[in-house]
PDB file of C-alpha atoms in Angstrom:
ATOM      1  CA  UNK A   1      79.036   9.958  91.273  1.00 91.00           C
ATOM      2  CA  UNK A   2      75.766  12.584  91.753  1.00 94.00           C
ATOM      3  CA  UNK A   3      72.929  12.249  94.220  1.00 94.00           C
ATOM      4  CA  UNK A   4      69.869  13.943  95.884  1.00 95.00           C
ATOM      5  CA  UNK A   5      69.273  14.385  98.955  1.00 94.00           C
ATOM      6  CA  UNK A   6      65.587  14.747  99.546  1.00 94.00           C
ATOM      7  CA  UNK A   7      62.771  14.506 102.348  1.00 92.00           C
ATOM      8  CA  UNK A   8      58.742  14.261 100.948  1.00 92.00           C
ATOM      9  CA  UNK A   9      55.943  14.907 103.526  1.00 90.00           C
ATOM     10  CA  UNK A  10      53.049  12.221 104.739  1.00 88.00           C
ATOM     11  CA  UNK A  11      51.406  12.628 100.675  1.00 88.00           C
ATOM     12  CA  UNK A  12      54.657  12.420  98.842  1.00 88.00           C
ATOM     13  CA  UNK A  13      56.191  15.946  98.066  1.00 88.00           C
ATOM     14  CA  UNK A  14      58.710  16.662  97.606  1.00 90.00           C
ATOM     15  CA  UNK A  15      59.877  19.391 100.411  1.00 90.00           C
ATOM     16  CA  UNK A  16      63.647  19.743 100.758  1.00 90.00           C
ATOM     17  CA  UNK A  17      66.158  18.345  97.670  1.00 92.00           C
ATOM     18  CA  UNK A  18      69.857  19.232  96.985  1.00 93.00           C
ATOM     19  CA  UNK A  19      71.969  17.899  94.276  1.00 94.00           C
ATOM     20  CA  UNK A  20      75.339  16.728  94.967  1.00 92.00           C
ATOM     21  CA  UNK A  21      78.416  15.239  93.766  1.00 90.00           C
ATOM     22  CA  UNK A  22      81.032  13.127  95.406  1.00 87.00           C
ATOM     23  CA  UNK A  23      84.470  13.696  94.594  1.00 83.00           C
ATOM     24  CA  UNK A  24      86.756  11.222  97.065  1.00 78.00           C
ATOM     25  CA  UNK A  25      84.749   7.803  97.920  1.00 72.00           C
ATOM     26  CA  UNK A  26      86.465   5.730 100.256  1.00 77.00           C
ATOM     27  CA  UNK A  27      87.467   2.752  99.664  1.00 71.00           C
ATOM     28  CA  UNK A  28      87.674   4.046  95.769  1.00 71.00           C
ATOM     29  CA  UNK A  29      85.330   3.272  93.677  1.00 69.00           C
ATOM     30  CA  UNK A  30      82.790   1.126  96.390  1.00 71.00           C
ATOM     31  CA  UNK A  31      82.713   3.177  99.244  1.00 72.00           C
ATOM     32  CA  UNK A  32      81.452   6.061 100.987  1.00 76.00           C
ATOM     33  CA  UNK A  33      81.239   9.559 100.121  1.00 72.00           C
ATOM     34  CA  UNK A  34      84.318  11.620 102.174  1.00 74.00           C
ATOM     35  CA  UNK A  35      84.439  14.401 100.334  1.00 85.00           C
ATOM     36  CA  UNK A  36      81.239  16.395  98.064  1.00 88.00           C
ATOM     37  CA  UNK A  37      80.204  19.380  97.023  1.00 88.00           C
ATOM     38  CA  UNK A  38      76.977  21.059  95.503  1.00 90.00           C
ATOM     39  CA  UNK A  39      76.007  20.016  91.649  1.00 91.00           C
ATOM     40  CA  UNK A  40      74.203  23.125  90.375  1.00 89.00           C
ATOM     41  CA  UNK A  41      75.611  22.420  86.887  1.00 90.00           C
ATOM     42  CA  UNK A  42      73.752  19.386  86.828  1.00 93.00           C
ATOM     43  CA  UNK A  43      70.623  20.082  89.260  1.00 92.00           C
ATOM     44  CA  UNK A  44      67.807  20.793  87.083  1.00 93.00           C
ATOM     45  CA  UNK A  45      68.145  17.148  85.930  1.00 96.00           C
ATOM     46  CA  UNK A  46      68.504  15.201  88.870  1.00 96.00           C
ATOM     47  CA  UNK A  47      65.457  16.928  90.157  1.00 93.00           C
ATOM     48  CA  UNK A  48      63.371  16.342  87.798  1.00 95.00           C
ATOM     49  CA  UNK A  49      64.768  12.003  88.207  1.00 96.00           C
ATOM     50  CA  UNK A  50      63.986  12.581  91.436  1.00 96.00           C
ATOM     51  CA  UNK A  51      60.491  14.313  91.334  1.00 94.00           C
ATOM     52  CA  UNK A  52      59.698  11.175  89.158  1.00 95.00           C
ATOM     53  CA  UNK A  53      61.129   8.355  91.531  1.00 95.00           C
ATOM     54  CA  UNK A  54      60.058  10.252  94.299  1.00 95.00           C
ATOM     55  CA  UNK A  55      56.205  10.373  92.701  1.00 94.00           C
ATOM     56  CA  UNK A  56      56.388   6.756  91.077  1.00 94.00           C
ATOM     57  CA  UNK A  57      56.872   5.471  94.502  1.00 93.00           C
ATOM     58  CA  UNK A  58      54.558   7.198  96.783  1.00 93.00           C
ATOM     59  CA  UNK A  59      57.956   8.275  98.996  1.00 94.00           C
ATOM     60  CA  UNK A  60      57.684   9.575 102.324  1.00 93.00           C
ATOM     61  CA  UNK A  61      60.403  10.892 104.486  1.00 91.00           C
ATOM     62  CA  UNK A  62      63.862  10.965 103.999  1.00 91.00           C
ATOM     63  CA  UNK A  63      65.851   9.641 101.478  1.00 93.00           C
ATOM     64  CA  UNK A  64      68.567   9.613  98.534  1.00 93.00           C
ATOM     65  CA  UNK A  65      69.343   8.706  95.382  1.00 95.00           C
ATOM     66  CA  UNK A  66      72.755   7.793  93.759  1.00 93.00           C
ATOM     67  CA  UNK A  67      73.501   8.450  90.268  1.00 96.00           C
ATOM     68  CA  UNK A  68      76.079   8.387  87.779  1.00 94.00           C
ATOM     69  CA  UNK A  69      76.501   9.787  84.188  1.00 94.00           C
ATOM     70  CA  UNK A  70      77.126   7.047  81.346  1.00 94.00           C
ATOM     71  CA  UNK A  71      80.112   8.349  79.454  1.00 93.00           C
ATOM     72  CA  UNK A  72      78.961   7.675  76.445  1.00 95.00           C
ATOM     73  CA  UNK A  73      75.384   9.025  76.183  1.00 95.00           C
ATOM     74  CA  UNK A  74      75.612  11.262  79.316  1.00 92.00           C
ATOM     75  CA  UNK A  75      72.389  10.117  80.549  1.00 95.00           C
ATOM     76  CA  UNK A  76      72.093  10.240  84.225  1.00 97.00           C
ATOM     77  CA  UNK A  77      71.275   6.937  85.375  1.00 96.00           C
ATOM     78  CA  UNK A  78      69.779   5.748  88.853  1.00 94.00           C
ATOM     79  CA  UNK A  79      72.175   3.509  90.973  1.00 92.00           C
ATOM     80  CA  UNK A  80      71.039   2.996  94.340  1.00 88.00           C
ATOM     81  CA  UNK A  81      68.096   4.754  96.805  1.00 88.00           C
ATOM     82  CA  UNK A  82      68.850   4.992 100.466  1.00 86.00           C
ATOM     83  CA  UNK A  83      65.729   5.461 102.386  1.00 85.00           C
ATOM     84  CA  UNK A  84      64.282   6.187 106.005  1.00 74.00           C
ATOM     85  CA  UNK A  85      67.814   7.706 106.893  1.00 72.00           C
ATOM     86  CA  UNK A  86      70.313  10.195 106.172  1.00 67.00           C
ATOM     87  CA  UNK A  87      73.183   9.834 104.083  1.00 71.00           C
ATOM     88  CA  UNK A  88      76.911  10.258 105.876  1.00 72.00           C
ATOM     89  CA  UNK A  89      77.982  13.360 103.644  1.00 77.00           C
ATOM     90  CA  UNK A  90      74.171  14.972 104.361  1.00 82.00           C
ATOM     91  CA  UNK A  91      75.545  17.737 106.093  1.00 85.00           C
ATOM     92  CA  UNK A  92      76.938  19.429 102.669  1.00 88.00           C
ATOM     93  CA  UNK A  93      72.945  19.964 102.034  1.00 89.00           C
ATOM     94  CA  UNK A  94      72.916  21.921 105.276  1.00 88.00           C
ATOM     95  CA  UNK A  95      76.249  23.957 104.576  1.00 88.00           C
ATOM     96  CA  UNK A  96      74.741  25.345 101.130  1.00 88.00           C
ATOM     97  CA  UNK A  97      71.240  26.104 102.802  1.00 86.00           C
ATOM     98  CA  UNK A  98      68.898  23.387 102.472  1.00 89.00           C
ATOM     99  CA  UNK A  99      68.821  21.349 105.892  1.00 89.00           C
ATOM    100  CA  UNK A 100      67.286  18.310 105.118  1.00 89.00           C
ATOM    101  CA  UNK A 101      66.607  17.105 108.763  1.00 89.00           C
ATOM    102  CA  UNK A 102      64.954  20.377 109.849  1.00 90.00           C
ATOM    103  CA  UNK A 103      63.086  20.365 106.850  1.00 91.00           C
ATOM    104  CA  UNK A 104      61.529  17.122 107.749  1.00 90.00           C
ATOM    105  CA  UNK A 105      61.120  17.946 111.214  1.00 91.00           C
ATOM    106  CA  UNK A 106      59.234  21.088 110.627  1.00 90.00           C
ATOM    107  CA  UNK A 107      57.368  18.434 107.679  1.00 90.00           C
ATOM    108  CA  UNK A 108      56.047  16.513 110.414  1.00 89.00           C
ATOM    109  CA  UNK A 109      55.178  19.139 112.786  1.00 90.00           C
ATOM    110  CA  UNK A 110      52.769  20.216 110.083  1.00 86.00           C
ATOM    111  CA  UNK A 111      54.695  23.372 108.970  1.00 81.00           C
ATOM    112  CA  UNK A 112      54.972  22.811 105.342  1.00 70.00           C
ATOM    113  CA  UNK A 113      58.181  24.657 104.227  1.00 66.00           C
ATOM    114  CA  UNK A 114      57.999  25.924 100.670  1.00 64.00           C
ATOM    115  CA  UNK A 115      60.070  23.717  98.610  1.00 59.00           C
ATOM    116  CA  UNK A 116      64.270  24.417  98.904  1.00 57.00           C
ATOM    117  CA  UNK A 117      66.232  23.113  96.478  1.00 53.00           C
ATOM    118  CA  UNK A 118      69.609  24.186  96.264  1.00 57.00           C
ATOM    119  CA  UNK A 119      70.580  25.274  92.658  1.00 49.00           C
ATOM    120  CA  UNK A 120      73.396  28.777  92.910  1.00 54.00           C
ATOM    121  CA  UNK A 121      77.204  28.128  93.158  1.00 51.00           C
ATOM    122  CA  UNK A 122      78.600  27.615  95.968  1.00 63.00           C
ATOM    123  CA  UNK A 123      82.380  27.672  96.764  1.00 81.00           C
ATOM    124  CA  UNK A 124      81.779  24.697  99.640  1.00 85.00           C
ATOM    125  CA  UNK A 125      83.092  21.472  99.854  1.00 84.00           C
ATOM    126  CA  UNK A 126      82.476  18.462 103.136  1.00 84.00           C
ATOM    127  CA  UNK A 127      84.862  15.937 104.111  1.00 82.00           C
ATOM    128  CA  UNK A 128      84.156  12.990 106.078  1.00 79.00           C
ATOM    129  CA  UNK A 129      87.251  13.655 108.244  1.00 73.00           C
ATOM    130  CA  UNK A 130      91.032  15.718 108.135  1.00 68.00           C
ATOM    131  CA  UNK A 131      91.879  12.755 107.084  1.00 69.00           C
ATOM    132  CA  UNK A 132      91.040  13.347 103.561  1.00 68.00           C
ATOM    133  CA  UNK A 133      93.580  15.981 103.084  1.00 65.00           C
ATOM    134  CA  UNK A 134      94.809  14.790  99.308  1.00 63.00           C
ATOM    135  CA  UNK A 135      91.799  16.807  97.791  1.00 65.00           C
ATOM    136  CA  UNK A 136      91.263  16.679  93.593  1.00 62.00           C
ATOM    137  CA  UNK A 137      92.697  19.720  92.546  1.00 65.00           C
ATOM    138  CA  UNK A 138      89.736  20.556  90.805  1.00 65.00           C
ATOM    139  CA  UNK A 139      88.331  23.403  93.902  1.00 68.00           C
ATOM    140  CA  UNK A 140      88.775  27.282  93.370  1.00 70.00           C
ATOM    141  CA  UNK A 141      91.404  28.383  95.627  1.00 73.00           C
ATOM    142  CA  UNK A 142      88.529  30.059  97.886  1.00 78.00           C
ATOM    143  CA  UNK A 143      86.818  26.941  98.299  1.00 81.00           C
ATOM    144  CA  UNK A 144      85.537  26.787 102.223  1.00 81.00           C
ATOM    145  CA  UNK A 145      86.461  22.824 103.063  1.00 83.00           C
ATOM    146  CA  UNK A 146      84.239  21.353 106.002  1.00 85.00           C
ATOM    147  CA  UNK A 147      85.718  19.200 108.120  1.00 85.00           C
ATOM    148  CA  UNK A 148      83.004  16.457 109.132  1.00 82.00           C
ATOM    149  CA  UNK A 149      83.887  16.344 113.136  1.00 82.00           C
ATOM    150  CA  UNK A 150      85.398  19.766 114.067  1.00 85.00           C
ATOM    151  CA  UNK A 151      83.719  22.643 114.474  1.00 84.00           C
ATOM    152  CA  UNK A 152      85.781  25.744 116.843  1.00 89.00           C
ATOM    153  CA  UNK A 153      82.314  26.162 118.026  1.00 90.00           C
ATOM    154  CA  UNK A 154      81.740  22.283 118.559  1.00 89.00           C
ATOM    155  CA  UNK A 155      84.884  21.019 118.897  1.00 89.00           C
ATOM    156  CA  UNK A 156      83.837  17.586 121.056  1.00 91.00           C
ATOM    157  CA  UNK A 157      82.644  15.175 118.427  1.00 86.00           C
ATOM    158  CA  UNK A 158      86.560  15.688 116.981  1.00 86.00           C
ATOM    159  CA  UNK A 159      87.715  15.024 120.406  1.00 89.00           C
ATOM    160  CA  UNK A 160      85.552  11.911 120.655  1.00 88.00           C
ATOM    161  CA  UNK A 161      86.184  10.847 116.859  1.00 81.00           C
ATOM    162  CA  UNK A 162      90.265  11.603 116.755  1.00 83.00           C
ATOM    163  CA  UNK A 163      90.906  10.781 120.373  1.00 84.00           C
ATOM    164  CA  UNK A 164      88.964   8.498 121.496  1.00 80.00           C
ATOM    165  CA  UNK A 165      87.815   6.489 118.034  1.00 68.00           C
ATOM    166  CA  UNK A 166      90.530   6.446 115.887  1.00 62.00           C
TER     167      UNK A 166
END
């Protein structure tokens, strides 16, 4: 499964977009995204699906879109938009350099940011929680993995979410 991550200002552009890929969904196969990375081997393509939705549409504000590749043509084809919200694995954007939700923010302030779109390589990977420890062997050893609650820095929304919530 691929998506974008996007945000358009009040006319419709496009002003943040990051292409992603989720490797773990859980429950498997229906659920959410718990752990992603960056797509840059695939990017070029889902922006320019997106840039069309996106324009088609008239979109405004945040969003997503959800794709997956047909095995036999390997076509990219549209599954699901999300809109007016951000996704749960959003912060992955943010990690490789392309903060949706500030970019939106400083949208609607009327600071137009010049288009980010995240396209190198990165060696980054977000999981929803440590629970999610099983990862596909498929990450270079140097692979930073984000854990989606703790942060040394931060470290109360893990107390609160393996404390208190779990």
């Amino acid at each position: 499964i691929y998506f974008t991550l996007f945000t358009c200002d009040a006319r419709g552009h496009l002003a943040g977009l990051f292409a992603g890929r989720t490797l773990v969904r859980d429950p498997p196969a229906t659920g959410s995204a718990v752990v992603c990375v960056a797509a840059p081997e695939v990017a070029n393509e889902l922006v320019r699906q997106t840039r069309q939705f996106t324009a088609r549409v008239g979109y405004q504000g945040l969003g997503s879109l959800t794709f997956k590749r047909d095995a036999h043509t390997g076509r990219f084809l549209m599954l699901e938009p999300t809109v007016g919200r951000t996704d749960r694995q959003e912060e992955i954007a943010t990690l490789c350099g392309v903060n949706i939700p500030l970019i939106t923010y400083e949208t609607e302030l009327g600071r137009m940011p010049r288009l980010v779109n995240y396209t190198e390589s990165g060696r980054i990977a977000w999981r929803a929680s440590r629970g999610y420890r099983d990862l596909p062997d498929c990450f270079h050893p140097a692979t930073h993995i984000v854990d989606g609650y703790f942060r040394w820095d931060d470290p109360l929304p893990a107390v609160f979410h393996y404390g208190y919530q779990r």
